[in-house]
CSV table of C-alpha atoms in Angstrom, one decimal:
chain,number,residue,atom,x,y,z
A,1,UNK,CA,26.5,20.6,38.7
A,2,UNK,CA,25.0,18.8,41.8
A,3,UNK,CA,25.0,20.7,45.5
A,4,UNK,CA,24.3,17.6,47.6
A,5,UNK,CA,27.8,16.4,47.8
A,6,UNK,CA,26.6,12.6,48.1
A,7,UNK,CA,27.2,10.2,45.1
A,8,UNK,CA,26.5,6.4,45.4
A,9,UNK,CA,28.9,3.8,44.1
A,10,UNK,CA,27.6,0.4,42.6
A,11,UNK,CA,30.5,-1.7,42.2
A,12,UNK,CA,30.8,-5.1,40.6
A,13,UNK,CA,32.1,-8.7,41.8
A,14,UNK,CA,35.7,-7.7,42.3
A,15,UNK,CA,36.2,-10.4,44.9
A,16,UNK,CA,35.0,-12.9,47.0
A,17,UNK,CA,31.0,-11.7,47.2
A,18,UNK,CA,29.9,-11.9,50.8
A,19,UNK,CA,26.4,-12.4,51.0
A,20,UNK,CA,26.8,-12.1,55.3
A,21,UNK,CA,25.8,-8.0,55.5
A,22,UNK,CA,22.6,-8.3,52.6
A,23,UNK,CA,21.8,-11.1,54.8
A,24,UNK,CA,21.6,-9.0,58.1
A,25,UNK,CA,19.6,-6.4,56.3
A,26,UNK,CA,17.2,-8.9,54.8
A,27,UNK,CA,16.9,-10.2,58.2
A,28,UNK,CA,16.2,-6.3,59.8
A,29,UNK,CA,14.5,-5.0,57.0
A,30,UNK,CA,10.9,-5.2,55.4
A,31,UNK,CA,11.9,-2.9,52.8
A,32,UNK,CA,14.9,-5.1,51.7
A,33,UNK,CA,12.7,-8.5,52.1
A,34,UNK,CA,10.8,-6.3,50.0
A,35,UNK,CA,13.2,-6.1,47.4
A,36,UNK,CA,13.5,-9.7,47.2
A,37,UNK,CA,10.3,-10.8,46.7
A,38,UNK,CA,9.7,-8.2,43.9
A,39,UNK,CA,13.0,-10.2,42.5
A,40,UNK,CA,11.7,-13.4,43.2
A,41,UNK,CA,8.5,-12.9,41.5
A,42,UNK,CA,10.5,-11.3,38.2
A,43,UNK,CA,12.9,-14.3,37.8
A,44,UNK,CA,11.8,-17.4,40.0
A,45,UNK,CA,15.1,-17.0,42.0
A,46,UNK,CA,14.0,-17.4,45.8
A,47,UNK,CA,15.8,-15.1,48.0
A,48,UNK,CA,17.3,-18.1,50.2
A,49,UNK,CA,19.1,-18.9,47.2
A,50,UNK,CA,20.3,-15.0,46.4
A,51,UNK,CA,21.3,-14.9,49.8
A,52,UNK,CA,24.0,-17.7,49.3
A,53,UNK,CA,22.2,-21.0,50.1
A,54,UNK,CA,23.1,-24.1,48.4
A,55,UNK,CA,24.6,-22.0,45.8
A,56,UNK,CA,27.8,-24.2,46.0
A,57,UNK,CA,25.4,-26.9,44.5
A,58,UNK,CA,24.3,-25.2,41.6
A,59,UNK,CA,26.1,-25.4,38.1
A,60,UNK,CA,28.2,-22.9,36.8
A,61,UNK,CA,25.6,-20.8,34.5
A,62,UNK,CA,23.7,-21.1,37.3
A,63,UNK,CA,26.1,-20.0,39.7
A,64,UNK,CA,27.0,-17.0,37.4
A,65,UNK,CA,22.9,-16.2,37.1
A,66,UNK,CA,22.2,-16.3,40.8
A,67,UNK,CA,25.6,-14.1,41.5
A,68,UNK,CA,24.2,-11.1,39.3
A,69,UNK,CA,21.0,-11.3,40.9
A,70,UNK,CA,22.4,-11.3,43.9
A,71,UNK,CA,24.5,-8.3,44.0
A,72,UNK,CA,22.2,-6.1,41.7
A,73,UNK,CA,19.5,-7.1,44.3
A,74,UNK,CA,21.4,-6.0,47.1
A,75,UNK,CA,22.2,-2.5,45.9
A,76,UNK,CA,19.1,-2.2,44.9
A,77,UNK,CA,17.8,-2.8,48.5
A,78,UNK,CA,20.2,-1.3,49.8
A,79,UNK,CA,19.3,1.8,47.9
A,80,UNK,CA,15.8,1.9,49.3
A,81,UNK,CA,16.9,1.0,53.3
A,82,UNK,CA,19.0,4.6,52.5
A,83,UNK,CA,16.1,6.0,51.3
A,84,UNK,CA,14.7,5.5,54.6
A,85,UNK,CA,16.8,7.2,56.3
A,86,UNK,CA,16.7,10.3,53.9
A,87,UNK,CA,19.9,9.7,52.4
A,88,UNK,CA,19.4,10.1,48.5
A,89,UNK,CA,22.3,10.8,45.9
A,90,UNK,CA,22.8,13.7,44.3
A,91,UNK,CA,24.9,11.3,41.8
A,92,UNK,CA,25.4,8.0,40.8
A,93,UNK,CA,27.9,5.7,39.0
A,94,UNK,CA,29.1,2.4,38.9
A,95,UNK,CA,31.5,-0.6,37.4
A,96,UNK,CA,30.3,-3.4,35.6
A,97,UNK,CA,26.9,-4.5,37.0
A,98,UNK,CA,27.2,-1.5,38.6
A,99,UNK,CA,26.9,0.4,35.8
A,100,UNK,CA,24.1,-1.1,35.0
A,101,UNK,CA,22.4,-0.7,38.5
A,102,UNK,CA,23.2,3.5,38.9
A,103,UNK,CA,21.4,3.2,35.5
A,104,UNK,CA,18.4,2.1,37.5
A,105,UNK,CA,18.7,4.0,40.0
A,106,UNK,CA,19.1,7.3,38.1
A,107,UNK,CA,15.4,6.5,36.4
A,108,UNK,CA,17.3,5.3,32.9
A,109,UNK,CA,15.1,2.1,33.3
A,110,UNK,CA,12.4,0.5,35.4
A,111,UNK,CA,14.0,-2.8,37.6
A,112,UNK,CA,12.0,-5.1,36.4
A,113,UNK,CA,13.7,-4.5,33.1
A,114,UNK,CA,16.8,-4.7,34.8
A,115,UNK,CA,16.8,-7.2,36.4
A,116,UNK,CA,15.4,-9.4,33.4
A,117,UNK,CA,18.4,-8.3,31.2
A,118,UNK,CA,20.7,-9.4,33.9
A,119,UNK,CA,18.5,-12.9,34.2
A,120,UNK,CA,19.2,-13.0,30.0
A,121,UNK,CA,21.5,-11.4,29.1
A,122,UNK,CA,25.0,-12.4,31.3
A,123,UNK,CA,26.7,-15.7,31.1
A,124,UNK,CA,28.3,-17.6,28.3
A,125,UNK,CA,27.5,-20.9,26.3
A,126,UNK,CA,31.5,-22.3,26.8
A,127,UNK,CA,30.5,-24.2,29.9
A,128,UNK,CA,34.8,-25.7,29.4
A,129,UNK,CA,36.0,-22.7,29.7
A,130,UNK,CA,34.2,-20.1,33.0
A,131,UNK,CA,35.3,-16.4,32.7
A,132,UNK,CA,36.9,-15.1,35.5
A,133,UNK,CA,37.9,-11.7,37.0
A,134,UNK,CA,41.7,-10.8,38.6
A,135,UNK,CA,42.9,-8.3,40.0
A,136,UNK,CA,46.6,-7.5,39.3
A,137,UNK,CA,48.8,-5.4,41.7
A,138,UNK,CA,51.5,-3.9,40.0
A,139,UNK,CA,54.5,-1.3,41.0
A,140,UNK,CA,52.9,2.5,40.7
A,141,UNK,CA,55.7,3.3,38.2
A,142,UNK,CA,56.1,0.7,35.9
A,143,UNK,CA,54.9,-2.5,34.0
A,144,UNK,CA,57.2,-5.6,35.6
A,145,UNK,CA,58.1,-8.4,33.2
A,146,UNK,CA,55.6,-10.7,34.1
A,147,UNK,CA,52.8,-8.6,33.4
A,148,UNK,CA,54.1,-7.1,30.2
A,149,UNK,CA,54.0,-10.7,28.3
A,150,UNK,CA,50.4,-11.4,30.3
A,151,UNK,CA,48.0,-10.0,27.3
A,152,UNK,CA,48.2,-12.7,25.3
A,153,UNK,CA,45.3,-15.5,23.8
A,154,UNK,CA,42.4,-16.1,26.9
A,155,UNK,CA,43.9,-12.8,29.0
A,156,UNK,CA,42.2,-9.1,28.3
A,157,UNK,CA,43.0,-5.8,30.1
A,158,UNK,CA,39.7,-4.8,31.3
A,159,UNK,CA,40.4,-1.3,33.3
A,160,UNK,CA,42.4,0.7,35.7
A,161,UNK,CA,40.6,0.6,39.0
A,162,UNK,CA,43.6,3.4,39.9
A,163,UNK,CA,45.9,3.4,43.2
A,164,UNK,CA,46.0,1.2,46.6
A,165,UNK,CA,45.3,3.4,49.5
A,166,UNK,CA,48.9,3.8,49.9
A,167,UNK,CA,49.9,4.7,46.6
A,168,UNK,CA,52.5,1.8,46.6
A,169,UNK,CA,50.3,-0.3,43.7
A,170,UNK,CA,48.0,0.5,40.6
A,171,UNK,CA,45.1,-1.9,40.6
A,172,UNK,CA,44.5,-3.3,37.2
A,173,UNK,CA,41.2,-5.2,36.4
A,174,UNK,CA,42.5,-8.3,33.9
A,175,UNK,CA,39.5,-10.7,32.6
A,176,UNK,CA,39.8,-14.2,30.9
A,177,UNK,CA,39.5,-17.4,31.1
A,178,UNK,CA,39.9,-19.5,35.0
A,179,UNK,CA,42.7,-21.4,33.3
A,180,UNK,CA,45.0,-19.0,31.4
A,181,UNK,CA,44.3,-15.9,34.8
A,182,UNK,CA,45.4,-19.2,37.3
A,183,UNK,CA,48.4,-19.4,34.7
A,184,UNK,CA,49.2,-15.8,35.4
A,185,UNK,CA,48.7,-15.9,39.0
A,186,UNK,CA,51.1,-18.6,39.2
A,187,UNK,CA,54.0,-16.9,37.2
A,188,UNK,CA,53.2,-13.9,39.3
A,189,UNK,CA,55.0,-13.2,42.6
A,190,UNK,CA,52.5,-14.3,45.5
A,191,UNK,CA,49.7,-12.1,45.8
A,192,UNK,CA,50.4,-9.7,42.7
A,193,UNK,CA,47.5,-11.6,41.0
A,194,UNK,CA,44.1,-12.0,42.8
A,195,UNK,CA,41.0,-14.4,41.1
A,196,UNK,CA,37.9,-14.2,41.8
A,197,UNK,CA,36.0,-17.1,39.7
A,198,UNK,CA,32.4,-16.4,41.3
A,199,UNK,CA,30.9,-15.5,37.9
A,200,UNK,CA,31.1,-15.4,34.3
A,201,UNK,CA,32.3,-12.3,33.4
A,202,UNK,CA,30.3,-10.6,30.5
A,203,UNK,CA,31.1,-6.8,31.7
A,204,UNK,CA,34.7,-4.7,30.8
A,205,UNK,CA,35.9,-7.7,28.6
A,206,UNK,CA,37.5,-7.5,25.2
A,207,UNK,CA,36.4,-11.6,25.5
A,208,UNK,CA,32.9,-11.2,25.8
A,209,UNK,CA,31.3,-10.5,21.8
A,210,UNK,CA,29.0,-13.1,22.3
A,211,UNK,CA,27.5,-11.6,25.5
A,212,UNK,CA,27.9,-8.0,23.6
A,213,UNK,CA,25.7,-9.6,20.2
A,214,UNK,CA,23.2,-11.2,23.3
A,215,UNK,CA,23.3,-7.4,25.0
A,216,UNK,CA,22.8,-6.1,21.7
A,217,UNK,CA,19.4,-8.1,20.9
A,218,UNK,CA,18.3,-7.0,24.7
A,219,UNK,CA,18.8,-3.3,24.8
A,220,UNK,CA,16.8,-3.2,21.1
A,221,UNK,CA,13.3,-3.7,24.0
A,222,UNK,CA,14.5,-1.8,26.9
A,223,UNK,CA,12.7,1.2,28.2
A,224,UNK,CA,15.6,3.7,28.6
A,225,UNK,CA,14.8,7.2,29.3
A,226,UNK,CA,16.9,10.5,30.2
A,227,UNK,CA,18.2,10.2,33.8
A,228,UNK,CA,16.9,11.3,36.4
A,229,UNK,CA,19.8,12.6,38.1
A,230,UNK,CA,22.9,12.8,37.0
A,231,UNK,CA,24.8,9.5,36.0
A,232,UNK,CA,28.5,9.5,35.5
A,233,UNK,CA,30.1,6.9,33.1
A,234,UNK,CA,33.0,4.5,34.1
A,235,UNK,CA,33.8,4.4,30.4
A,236,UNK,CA,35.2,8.3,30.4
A,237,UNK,CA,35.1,11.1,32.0
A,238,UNK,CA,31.1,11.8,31.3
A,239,UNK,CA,27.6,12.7,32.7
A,240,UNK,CA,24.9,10.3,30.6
A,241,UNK,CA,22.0,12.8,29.9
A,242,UNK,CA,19.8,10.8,27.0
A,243,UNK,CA,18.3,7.7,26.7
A,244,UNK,CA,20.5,7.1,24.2
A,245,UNK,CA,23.4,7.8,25.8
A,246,UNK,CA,22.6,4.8,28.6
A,247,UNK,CA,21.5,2.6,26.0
A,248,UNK,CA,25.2,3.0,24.6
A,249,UNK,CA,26.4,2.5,28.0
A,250,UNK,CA,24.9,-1.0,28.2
A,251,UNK,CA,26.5,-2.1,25.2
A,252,UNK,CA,29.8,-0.5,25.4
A,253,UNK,CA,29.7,-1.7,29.2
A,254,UNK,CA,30.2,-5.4,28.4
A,255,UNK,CA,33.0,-5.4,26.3
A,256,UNK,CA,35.3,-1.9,27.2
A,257,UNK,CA,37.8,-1.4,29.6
A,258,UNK,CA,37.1,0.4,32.7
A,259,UNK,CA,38.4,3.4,34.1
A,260,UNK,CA,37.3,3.7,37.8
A,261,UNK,CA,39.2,7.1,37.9
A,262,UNK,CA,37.0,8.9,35.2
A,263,UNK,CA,33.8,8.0,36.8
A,264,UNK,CA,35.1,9.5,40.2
A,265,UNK,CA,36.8,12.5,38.8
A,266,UNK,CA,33.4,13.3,37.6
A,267,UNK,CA,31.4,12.5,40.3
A,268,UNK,CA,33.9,15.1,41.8
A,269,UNK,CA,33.4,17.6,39.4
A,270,UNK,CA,30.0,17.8,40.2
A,271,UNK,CA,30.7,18.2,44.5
A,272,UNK,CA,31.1,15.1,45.4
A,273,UNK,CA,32.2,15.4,49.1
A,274,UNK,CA,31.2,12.0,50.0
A,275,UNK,CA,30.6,8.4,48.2
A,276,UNK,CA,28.8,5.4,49.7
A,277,UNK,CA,29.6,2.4,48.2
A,278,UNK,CA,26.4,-0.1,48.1
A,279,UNK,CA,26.8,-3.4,49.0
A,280,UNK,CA,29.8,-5.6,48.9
A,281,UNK,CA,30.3,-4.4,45.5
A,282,UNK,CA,33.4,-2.7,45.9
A,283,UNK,CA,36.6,-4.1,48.4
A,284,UNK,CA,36.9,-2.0,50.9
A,285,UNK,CA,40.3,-0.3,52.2
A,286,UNK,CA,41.9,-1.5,49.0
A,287,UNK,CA,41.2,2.1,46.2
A,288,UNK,CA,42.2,5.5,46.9
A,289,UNK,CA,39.2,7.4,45.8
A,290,UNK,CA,39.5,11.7,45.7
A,291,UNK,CA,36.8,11.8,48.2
A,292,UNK,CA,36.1,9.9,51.3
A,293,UNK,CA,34.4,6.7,51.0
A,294,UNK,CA,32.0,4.6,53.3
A,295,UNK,CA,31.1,1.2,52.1
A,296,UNK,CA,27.4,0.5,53.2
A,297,UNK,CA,26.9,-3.3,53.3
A,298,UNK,CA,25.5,-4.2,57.0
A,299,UNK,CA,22.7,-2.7,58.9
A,300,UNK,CA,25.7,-1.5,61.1
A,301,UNK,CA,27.2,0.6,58.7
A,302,UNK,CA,23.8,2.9,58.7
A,303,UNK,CA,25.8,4.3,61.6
A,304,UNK,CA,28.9,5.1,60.2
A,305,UNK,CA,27.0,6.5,56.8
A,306,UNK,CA,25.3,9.0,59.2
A,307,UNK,CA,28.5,10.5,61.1
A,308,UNK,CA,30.0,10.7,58.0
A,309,UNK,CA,27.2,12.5,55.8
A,310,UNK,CA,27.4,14.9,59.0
A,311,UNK,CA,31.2,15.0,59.2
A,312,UNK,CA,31.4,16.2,55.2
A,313,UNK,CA,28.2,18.7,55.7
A,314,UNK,CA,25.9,16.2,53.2
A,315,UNK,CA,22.6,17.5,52.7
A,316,UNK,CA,20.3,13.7,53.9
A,317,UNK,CA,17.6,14.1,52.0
A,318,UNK,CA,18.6,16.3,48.3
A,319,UNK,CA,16.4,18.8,47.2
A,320,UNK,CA,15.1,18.4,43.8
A,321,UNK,CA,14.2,15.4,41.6
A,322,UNK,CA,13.7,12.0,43.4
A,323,UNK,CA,13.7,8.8,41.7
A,324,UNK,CA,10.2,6.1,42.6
A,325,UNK,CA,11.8,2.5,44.4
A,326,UNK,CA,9.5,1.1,46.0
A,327,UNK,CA,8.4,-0.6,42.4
């Protein structure tokens, strides 16, 4: 078990994706302009353009492409701005892309490989019919009508993302198809069912084989190796110690349900006592999580990562193995 008590959070697109706070710290940081460029140069993707400009021009699949980029970029940066400051993980997990990401940042794989699987290997050929992502709101003690006959043909269950903050709701991440989810949403009483269309989703979907055979062929190349530090798994309630065991991860990532309560419970079992959340990966004030929580994804939320690594007695800077980023 880790001492540090800090675990980092890599989320996935769960809602709108703001690209305002990566674009502060691109505009305040070498080390994230940094990050860009090392993107650019891997994938041809200029960072005005992984920033959010002129995307509303571009294509779907193109659209989908320059959204994974873009937020696997920014924790990645963000990462690194931490670093910094001294403020390292003593864990790491994530959801989705996420997962994928704390991969990276545990030493699983090098980003450059990373970030060329997420340039191949997301997206689907059905350019009629866009994935999407919703979130559904139900009552904390039961299943109402509406979402009991919801599972049916273009509409998956993709995870329990657990509680509101007020224990009223559980959060329950549905994927499928724009047209059947805006279905649902409409059926739904107002608000109970929240889309978010910005990518194709090939992560946590029962929907995506043919991104899971085109994950498959991928992972086959890739560079895993054993972690670095220790990487919990939103699949169960797990620490990832092999090579194998991530390479797994990567595959079983794109088509399983989610469970955004395993992956905390056992970044609590080994001390958390604080999580940052990087980038706007995760919504904020919307999950109860059984530690606090600070969502870093502006230059002024350095701040507010400090006082509260200092409120919860985090070590900044953990003793033991660190993992290379400036690659």
């Amino acid at each position: 078990m880790t001492d540090t008590g800090l675990a980092f959070l890599c989320g996935t697109d769960l809602d709108t994706y703001d690209p305002s706070g990566p674009a502060a710290f691109y505009d305040s940081s070498p080390v994230l302009r940094h990050r860009y460029r090392k993107v650019a140069d891997w994938t041809g993707v200029e960072a005005g353009r992984l920033l959010g400009r002129d995307r509303a021009r571009a294509g779907t699949r193109e659209r989908a492409l320059i959204g994974r980029l873009a937020l696997a970029t920014a924790m990645l940066g963000i990462h690194d701005v931490l670093a910094v400051h001294h403020i390292r993980p003593g864990v790491l997990g994530g959801l989705g892309i996420g997962t994928m990401v704390a991969s990276c940042l545990a030493g699983a794989l090098p980003r450059d490989a990373l970030i060329r699987t997420l340039a191949d290997g997301g997206g689907s050929d059905e350019p009629d019919r866009a994935g999407a992502i919703a979130l559904a709101f139900l009552p904390a003690a039961h299943d109402p009508g509406w979402y009991r006959g919801a599972l049916h043909a273009g509409i998956r269950y993709s995870g329990t993302l657990g509680e509101d903050t007020s224990g009223t709701y559980r959060v329950v991440l549905l994927t499928g198809y724009g047209d059947a989810l805006g279905r649902l949403a409409a059926e739904a009483p107002k608000g109970a069912v929240r889309i978010s269309e910005s990518n194709r989703v090939t992560v946590h979907s029962p929907l995506g084989r043919e991104a899971h055979g085109r994950m498959r062929r991928l992972v086959t190349g890739l560079p895993f190796a054993a972690p670095v530090l220790p990487l919990c798994s939103t699949l169960e309630t797990k620490t990832l110690r092999t090579a194998d065991d991530v390479s797994e991860l990567f595959l079983r990532n794109v088509v399983q349900p989610a469970d955004l309560g395993s992956l905390t419970a056992e970044m609590h079992a080994h001390g958390t006592r604080l999580g940052l959340v990087l980038g706007p990966s995760l919504p904020r004030n919307l999950l109860r999580f059984p530690f606090p929580v600070v969502h870093v994804e502006s230059p002024a939320d350095i701040a507010q990562a400090i006082s509260a690594i200092l409120e919860f007695g985090v070590e900044m800077s953990p003793a033991g193995h660190s993992v290379p980023h400036w690659a």
